[in-house]
Coordinates of C-alpha atoms in Angstrom, one line a residue:
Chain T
X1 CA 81.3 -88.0 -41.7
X2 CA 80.1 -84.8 -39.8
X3 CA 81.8 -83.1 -37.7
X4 CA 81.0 -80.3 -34.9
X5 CA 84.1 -78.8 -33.0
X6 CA 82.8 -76.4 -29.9
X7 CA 85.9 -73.9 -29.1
X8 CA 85.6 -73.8 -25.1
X9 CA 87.7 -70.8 -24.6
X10 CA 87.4 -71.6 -20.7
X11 CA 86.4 -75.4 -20.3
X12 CA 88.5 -77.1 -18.4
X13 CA 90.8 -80.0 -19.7
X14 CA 91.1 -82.0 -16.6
X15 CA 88.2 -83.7 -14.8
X16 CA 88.2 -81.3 -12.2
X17 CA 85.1 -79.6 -11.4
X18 CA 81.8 -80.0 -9.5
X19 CA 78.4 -81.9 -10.9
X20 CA 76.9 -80.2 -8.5
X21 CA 77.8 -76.7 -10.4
X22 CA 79.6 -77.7 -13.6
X23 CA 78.6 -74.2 -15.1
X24 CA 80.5 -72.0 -12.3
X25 CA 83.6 -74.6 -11.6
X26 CA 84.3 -76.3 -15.4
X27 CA 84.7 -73.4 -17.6
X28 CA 81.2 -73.3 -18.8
X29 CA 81.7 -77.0 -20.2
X30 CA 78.1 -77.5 -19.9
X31 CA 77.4 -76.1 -22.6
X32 CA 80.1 -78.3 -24.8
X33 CA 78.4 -81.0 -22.7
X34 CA 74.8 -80.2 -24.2
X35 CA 76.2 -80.2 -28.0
X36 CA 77.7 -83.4 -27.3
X37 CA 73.8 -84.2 -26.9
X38 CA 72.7 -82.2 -29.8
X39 CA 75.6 -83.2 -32.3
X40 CA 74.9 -87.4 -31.5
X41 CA 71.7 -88.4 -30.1
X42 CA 68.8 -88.9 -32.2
X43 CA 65.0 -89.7 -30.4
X44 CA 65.9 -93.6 -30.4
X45 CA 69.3 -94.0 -32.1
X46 CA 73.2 -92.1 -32.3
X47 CA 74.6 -90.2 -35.5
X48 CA 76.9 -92.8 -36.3
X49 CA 78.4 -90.9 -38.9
X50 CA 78.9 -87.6 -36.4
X51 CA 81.8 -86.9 -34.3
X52 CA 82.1 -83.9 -31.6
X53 CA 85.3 -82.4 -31.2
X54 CA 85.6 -80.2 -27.3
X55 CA 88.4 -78.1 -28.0
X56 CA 89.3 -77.5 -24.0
X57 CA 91.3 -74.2 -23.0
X58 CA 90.4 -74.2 -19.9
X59 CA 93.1 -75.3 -16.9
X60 CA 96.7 -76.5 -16.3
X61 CA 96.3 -79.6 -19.4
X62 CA 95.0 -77.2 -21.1
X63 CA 94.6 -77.3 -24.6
X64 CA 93.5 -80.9 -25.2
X65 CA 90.6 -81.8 -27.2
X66 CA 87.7 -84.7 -26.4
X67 CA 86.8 -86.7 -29.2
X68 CA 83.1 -88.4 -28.7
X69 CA 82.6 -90.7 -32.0
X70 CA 79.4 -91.6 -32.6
X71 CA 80.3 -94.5 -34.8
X72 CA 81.5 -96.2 -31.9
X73 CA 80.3 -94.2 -28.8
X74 CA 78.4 -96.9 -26.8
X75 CA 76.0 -95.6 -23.6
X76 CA 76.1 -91.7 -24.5
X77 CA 72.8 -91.0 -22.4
X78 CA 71.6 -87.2 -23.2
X79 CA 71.5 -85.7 -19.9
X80 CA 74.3 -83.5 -19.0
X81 CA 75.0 -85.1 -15.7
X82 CA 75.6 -88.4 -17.4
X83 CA 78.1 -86.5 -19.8
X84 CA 80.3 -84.7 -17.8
X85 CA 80.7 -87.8 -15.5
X86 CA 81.8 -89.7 -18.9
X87 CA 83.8 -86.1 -19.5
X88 CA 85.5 -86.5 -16.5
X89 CA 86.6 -89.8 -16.4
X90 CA 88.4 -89.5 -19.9
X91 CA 89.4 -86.5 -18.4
X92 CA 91.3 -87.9 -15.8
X93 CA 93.2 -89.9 -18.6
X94 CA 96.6 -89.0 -18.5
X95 CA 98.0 -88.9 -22.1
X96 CA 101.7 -87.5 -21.5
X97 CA 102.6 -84.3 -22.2
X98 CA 104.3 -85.8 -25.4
X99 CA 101.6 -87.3 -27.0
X100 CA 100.3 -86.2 -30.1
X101 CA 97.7 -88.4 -31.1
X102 CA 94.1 -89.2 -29.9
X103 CA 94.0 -92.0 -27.3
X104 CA 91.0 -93.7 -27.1
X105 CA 90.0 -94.0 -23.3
X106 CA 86.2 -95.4 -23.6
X107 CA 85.2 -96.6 -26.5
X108 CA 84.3 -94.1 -29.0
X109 CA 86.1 -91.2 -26.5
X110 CA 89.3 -90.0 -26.7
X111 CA 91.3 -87.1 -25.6
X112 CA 94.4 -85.8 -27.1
X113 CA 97.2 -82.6 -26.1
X114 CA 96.6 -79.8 -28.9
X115 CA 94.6 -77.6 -29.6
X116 CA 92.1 -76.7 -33.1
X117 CA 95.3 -77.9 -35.2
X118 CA 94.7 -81.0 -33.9
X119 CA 91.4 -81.0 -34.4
X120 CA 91.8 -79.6 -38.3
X121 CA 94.9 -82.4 -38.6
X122 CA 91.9 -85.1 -37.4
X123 CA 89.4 -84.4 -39.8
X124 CA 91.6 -84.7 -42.7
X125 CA 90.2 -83.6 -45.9
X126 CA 86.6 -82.4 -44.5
X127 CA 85.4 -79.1 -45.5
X128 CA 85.4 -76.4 -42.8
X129 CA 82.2 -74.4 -42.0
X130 CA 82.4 -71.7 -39.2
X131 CA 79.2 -71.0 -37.5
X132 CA 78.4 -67.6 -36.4
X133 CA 75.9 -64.9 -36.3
X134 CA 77.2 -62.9 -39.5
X135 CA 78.1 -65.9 -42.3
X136 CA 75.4 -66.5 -45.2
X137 CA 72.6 -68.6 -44.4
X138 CA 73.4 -72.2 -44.2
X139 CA 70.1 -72.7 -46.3
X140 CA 71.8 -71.6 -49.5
X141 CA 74.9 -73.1 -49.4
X142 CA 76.0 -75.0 -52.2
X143 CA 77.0 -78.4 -51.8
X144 CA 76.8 -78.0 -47.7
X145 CA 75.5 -81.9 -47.9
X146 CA 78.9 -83.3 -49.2
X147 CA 81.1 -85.2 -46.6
X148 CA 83.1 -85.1 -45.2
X149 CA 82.6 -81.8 -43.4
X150 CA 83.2 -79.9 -40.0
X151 CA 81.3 -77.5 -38.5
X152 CA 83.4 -75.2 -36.0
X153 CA 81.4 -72.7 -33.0
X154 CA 82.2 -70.7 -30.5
X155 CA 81.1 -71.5 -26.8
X156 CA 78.8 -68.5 -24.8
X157 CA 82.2 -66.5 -25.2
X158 CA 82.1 -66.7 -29.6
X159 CA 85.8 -67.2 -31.2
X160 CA 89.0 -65.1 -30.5
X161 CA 90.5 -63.0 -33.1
X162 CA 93.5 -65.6 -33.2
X163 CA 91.0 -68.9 -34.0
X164 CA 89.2 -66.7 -36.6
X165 CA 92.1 -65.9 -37.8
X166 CA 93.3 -69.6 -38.2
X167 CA 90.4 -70.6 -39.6
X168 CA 90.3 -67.8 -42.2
X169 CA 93.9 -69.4 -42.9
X170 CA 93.0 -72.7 -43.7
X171 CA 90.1 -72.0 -45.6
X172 CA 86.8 -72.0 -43.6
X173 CA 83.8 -70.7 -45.1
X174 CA 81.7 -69.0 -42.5
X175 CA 78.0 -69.7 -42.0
X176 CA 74.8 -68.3 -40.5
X177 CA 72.1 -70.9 -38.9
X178 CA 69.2 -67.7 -38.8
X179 CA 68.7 -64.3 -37.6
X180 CA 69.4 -64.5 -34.4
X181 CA 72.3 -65.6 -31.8
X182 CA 71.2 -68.9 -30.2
X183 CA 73.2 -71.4 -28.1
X184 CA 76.0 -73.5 -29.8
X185 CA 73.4 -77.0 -29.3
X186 CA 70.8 -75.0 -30.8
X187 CA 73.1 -74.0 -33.8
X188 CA 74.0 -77.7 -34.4
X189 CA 70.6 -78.9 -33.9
X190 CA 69.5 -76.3 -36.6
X191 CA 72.3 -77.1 -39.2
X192 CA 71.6 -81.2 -38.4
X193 CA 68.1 -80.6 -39.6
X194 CA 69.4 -78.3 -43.1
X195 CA 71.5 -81.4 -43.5
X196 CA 69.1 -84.3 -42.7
X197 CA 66.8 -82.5 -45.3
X198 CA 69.8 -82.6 -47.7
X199 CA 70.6 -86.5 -47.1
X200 CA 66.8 -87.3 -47.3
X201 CA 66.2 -85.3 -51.0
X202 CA 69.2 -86.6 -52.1
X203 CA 68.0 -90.5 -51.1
X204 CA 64.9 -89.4 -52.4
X205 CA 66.2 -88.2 -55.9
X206 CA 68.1 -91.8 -56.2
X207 CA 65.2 -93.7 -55.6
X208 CA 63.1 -91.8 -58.3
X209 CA 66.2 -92.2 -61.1
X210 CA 67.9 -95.2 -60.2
Chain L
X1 CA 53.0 -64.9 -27.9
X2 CA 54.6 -68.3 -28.8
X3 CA 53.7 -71.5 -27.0
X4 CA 55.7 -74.9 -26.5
X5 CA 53.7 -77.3 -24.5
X6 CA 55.9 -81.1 -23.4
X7 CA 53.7 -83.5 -22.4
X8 CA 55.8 -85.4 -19.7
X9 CA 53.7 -89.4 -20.3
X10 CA 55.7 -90.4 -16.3
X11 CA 57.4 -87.0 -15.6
X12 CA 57.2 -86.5 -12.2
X13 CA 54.5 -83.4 -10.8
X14 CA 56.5 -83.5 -7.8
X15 CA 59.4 -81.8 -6.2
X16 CA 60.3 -85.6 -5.1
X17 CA 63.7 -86.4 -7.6
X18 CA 67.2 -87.0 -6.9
X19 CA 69.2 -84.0 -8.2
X20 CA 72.3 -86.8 -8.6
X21 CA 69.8 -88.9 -10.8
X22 CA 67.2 -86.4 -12.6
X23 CA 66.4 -89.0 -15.5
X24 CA 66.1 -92.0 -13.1
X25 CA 64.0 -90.7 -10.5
X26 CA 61.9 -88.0 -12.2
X27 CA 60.3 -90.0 -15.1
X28 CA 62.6 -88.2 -17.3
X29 CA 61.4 -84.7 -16.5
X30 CA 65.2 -83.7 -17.6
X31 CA 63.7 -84.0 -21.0
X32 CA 61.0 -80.8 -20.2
X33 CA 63.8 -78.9 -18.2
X34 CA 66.2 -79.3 -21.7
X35 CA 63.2 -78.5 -23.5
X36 CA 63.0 -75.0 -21.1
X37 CA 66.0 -73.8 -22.4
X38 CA 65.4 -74.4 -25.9
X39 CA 62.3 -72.5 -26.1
X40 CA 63.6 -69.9 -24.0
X41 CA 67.0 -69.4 -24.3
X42 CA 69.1 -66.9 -26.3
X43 CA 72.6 -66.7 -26.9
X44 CA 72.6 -63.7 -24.4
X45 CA 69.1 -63.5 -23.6
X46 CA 65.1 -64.8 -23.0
X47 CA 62.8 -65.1 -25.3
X48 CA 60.5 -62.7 -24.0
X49 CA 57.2 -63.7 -26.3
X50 CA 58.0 -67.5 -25.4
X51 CA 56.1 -69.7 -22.8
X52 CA 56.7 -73.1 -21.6
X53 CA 54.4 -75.7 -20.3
X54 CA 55.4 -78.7 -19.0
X55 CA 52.5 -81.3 -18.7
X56 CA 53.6 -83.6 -15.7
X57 CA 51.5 -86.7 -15.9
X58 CA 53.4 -88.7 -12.9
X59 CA 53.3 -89.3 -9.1
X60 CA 51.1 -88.9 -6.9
X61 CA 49.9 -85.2 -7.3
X62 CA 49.9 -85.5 -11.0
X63 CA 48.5 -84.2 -13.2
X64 CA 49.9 -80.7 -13.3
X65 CA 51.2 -78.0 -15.4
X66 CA 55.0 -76.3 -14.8
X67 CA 54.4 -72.5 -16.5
X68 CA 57.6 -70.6 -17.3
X69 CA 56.9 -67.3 -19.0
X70 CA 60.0 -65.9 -20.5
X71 CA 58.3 -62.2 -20.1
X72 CA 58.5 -62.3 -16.4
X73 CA 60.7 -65.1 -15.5
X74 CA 64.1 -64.0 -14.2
X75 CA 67.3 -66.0 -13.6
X76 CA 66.8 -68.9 -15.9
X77 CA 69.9 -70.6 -16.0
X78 CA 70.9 -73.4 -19.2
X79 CA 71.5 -76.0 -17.8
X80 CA 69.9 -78.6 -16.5
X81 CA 70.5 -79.2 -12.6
X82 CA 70.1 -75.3 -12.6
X83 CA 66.6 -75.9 -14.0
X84 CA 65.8 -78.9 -12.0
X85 CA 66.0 -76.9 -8.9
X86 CA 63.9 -74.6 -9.6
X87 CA 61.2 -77.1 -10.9
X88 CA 61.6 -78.9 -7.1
X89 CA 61.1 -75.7 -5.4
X90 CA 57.9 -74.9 -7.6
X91 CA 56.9 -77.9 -8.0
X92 CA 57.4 -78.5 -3.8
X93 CA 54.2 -75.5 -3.7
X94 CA 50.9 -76.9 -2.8
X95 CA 48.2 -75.4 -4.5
X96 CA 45.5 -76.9 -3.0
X97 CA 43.4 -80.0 -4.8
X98 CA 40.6 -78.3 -5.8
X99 CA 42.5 -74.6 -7.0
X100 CA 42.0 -74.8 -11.4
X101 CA 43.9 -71.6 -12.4
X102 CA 48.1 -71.4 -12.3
X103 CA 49.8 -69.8 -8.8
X104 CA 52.6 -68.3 -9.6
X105 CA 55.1 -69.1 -7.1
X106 CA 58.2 -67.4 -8.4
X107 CA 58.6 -64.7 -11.0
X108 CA 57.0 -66.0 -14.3
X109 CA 57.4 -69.9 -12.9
X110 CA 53.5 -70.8 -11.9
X111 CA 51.9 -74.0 -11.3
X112 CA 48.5 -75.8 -11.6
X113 CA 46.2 -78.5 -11.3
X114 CA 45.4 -80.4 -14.6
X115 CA 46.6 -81.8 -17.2
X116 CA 46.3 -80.8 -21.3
X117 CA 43.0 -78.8 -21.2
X118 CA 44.5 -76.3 -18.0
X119 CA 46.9 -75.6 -21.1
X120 CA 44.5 -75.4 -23.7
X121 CA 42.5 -72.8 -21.4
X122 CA 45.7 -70.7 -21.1
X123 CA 46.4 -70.6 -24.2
X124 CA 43.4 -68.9 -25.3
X125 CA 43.2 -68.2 -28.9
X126 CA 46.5 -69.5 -30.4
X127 CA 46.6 -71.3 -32.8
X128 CA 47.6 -75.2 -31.9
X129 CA 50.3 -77.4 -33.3
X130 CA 51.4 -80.7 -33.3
X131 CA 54.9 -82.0 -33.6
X132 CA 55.1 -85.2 -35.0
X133 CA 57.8 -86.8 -37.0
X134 CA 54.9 -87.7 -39.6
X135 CA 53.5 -84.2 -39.5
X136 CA 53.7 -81.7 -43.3
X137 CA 57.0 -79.9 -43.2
X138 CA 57.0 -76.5 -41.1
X139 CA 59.1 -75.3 -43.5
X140 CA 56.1 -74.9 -45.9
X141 CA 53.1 -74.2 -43.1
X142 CA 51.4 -71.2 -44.1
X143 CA 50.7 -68.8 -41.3
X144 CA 53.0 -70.7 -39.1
X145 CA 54.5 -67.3 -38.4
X146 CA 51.2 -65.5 -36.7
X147 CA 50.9 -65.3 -33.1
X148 CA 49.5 -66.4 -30.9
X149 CA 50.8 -69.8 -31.6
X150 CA 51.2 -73.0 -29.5
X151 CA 53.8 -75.9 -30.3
X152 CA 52.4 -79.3 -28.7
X153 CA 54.9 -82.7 -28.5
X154 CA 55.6 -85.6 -26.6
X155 CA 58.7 -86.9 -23.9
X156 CA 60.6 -89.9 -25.4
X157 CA 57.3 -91.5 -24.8
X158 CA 55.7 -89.9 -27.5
X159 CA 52.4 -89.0 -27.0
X160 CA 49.5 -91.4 -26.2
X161 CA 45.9 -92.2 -28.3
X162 CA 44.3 -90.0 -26.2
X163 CA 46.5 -86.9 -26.3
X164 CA 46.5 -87.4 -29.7
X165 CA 42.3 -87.3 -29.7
X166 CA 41.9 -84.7 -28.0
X167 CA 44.2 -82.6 -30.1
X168 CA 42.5 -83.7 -33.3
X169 CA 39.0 -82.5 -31.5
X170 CA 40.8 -78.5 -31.2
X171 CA 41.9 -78.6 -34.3
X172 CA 45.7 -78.8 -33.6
X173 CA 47.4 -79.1 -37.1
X174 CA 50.2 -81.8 -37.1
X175 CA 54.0 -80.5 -38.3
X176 CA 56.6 -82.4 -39.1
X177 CA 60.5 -80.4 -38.3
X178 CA 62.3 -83.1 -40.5
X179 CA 63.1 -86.4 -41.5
X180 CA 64.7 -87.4 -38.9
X181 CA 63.2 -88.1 -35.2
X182 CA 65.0 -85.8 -33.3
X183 CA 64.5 -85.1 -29.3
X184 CA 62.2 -82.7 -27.9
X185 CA 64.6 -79.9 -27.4
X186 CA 65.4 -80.5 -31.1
X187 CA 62.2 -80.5 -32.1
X188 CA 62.0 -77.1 -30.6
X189 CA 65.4 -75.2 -31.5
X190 CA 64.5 -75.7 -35.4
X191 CA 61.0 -74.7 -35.5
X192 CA 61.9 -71.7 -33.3
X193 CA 64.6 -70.9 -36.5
X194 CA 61.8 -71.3 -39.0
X195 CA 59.3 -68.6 -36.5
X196 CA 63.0 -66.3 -36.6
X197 CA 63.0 -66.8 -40.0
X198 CA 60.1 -65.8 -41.2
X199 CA 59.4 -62.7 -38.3
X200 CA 63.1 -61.3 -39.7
X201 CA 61.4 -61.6 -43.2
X202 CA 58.5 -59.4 -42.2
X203 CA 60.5 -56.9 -40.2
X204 CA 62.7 -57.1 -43.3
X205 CA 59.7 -56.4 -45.9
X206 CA 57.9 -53.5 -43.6
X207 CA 61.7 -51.3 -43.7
X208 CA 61.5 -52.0 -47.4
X209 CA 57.5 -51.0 -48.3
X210 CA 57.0 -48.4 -45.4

């Protein structure tokens, strides 16, 4: 399992916003929107072992988190229109302001009350990776193909000292995707690719020792 | 000067799409406008050596050729009802049936008639390449990092016999990004990490041999 969890420091938690301007009325979830895209959707096919994570911070819910599981996402169509209507409807969702767990709305999409705690608490035992600007190059870290892993990012507003902070606590190593600052989608698509390369060598390497 | 050319098989070479419905009524143009942003894009920034050509092979004006030029272009936003709008308003310009060179009609967002060769033209002396899942791996192209340079790939369609013809006949040299078949804007995000790569290598080697 792989998982990418976008910190939206402003995206809203409830389904209230425009499609006709979801950058200027969500919280810049557009752009959590777009990684949903990048983190999933293959040319002709879904990640079924991928999961996005939208940590929301945006709003009166606020924090909740939106789980889309590839495994068992059914209709996830890659323009952002089509996600932020999905995003909205699960949105709307009332969990209860007790609820601690993920509840699954659609198939494959759930939302839950919490914020990244509840997003480290879901992925269990998967290694943390942060992804920003300053860590090593992803190219040359060891064992960055073993699963189960999660890969954390910052929205067009990067991480608060507080989530770096919790992330140093709980052990995540940080990781560069290349020289330059590029958009969260971009940053997945790039350390999807270091990882499909991984997968493939590897499948490779068993087929030539068996 | 880097190049990233989308050949849009039934994208529309119209204005004439539903803003509510840009993948259903454009012949998925929302794959070129996604494709926009990834090639021109920064975190907080354009990619001012970066141009984008969208080839726009349907309706009834087509074909023509969507220019952005991150040099001059001002104003583009990432996402993609943003971007739509200003392809309509472009694309709405008439340039006359029998005009062969590209009007610029906004800053650094031209039109023109034509299809693949109005790009070719353009692009002058670059070099040309083909993205193609079955392409030798970027990651070991040598040269890949001199410009001029011009990345060429296909919609969800993929690109037709012909297109593919004619780009064997100029000499564009297939490259694979991966193992995987990723989307377009994909396709685009990691070979721009590989050209960041390798420029931050050579700015890297002229501080260190002055």
């Amino acid at each position: 399992m792989r998982c990418f969890v976008v910190v939206g420091q402003n995206a809203t938690a409830t389904g209230d916003f425009l499609l006709q301007d979801i950058p200027g009325t969500s919280g810049r979830l557009d752009i959590g929107l777009r990684c949903v895209r990048a983190a999933l959707l293959l040319s002709h096919g879904v990640r079924r072992d991928a999961v996005v994570y939208l940590v929301l911070r945006g709003g009166p819910r606020a924090p909740r988190v939106l789980r889309i599981s590839g495994a068992r996402a059914h209709f996830i169509r890659p323009d952002e229109r089509s996600l932020a209507v999905l995003a909205r409807k699960v949105l709307a969702y009332d969990v209860g302001g007790a609820a601690r767990e993920f509840v699954e709305v659609r198939a494959g999409v759930a939302v839950a009350n919490g914020d990244l705690d509840r997003v480290i608490a879901d992925v269990g035992a998967a290694t943390l990776y942060v992804l920003e600007e300053s860590g090593p190059d992803l190219r040359g870290a060891v064992g960055l193909e073993d699963a189960p892993s999660a890969f954390i990012l910052g929205d067009h507003l990067g991480l608060d000292e507080a989530t770096r902070a919790r992330l140093g606590e709980v052990g995540a190593r940080p990781l560069g995707v290349g020289p330059l600052s590029v958009h969260a989608e971009d940053a997945i698509a790039i350390a999807l690719n270091e990882l499909d390369r991984r997968d493939a060598q590897e499948k490779e390497g068993e087929r030539l020792s068996p």
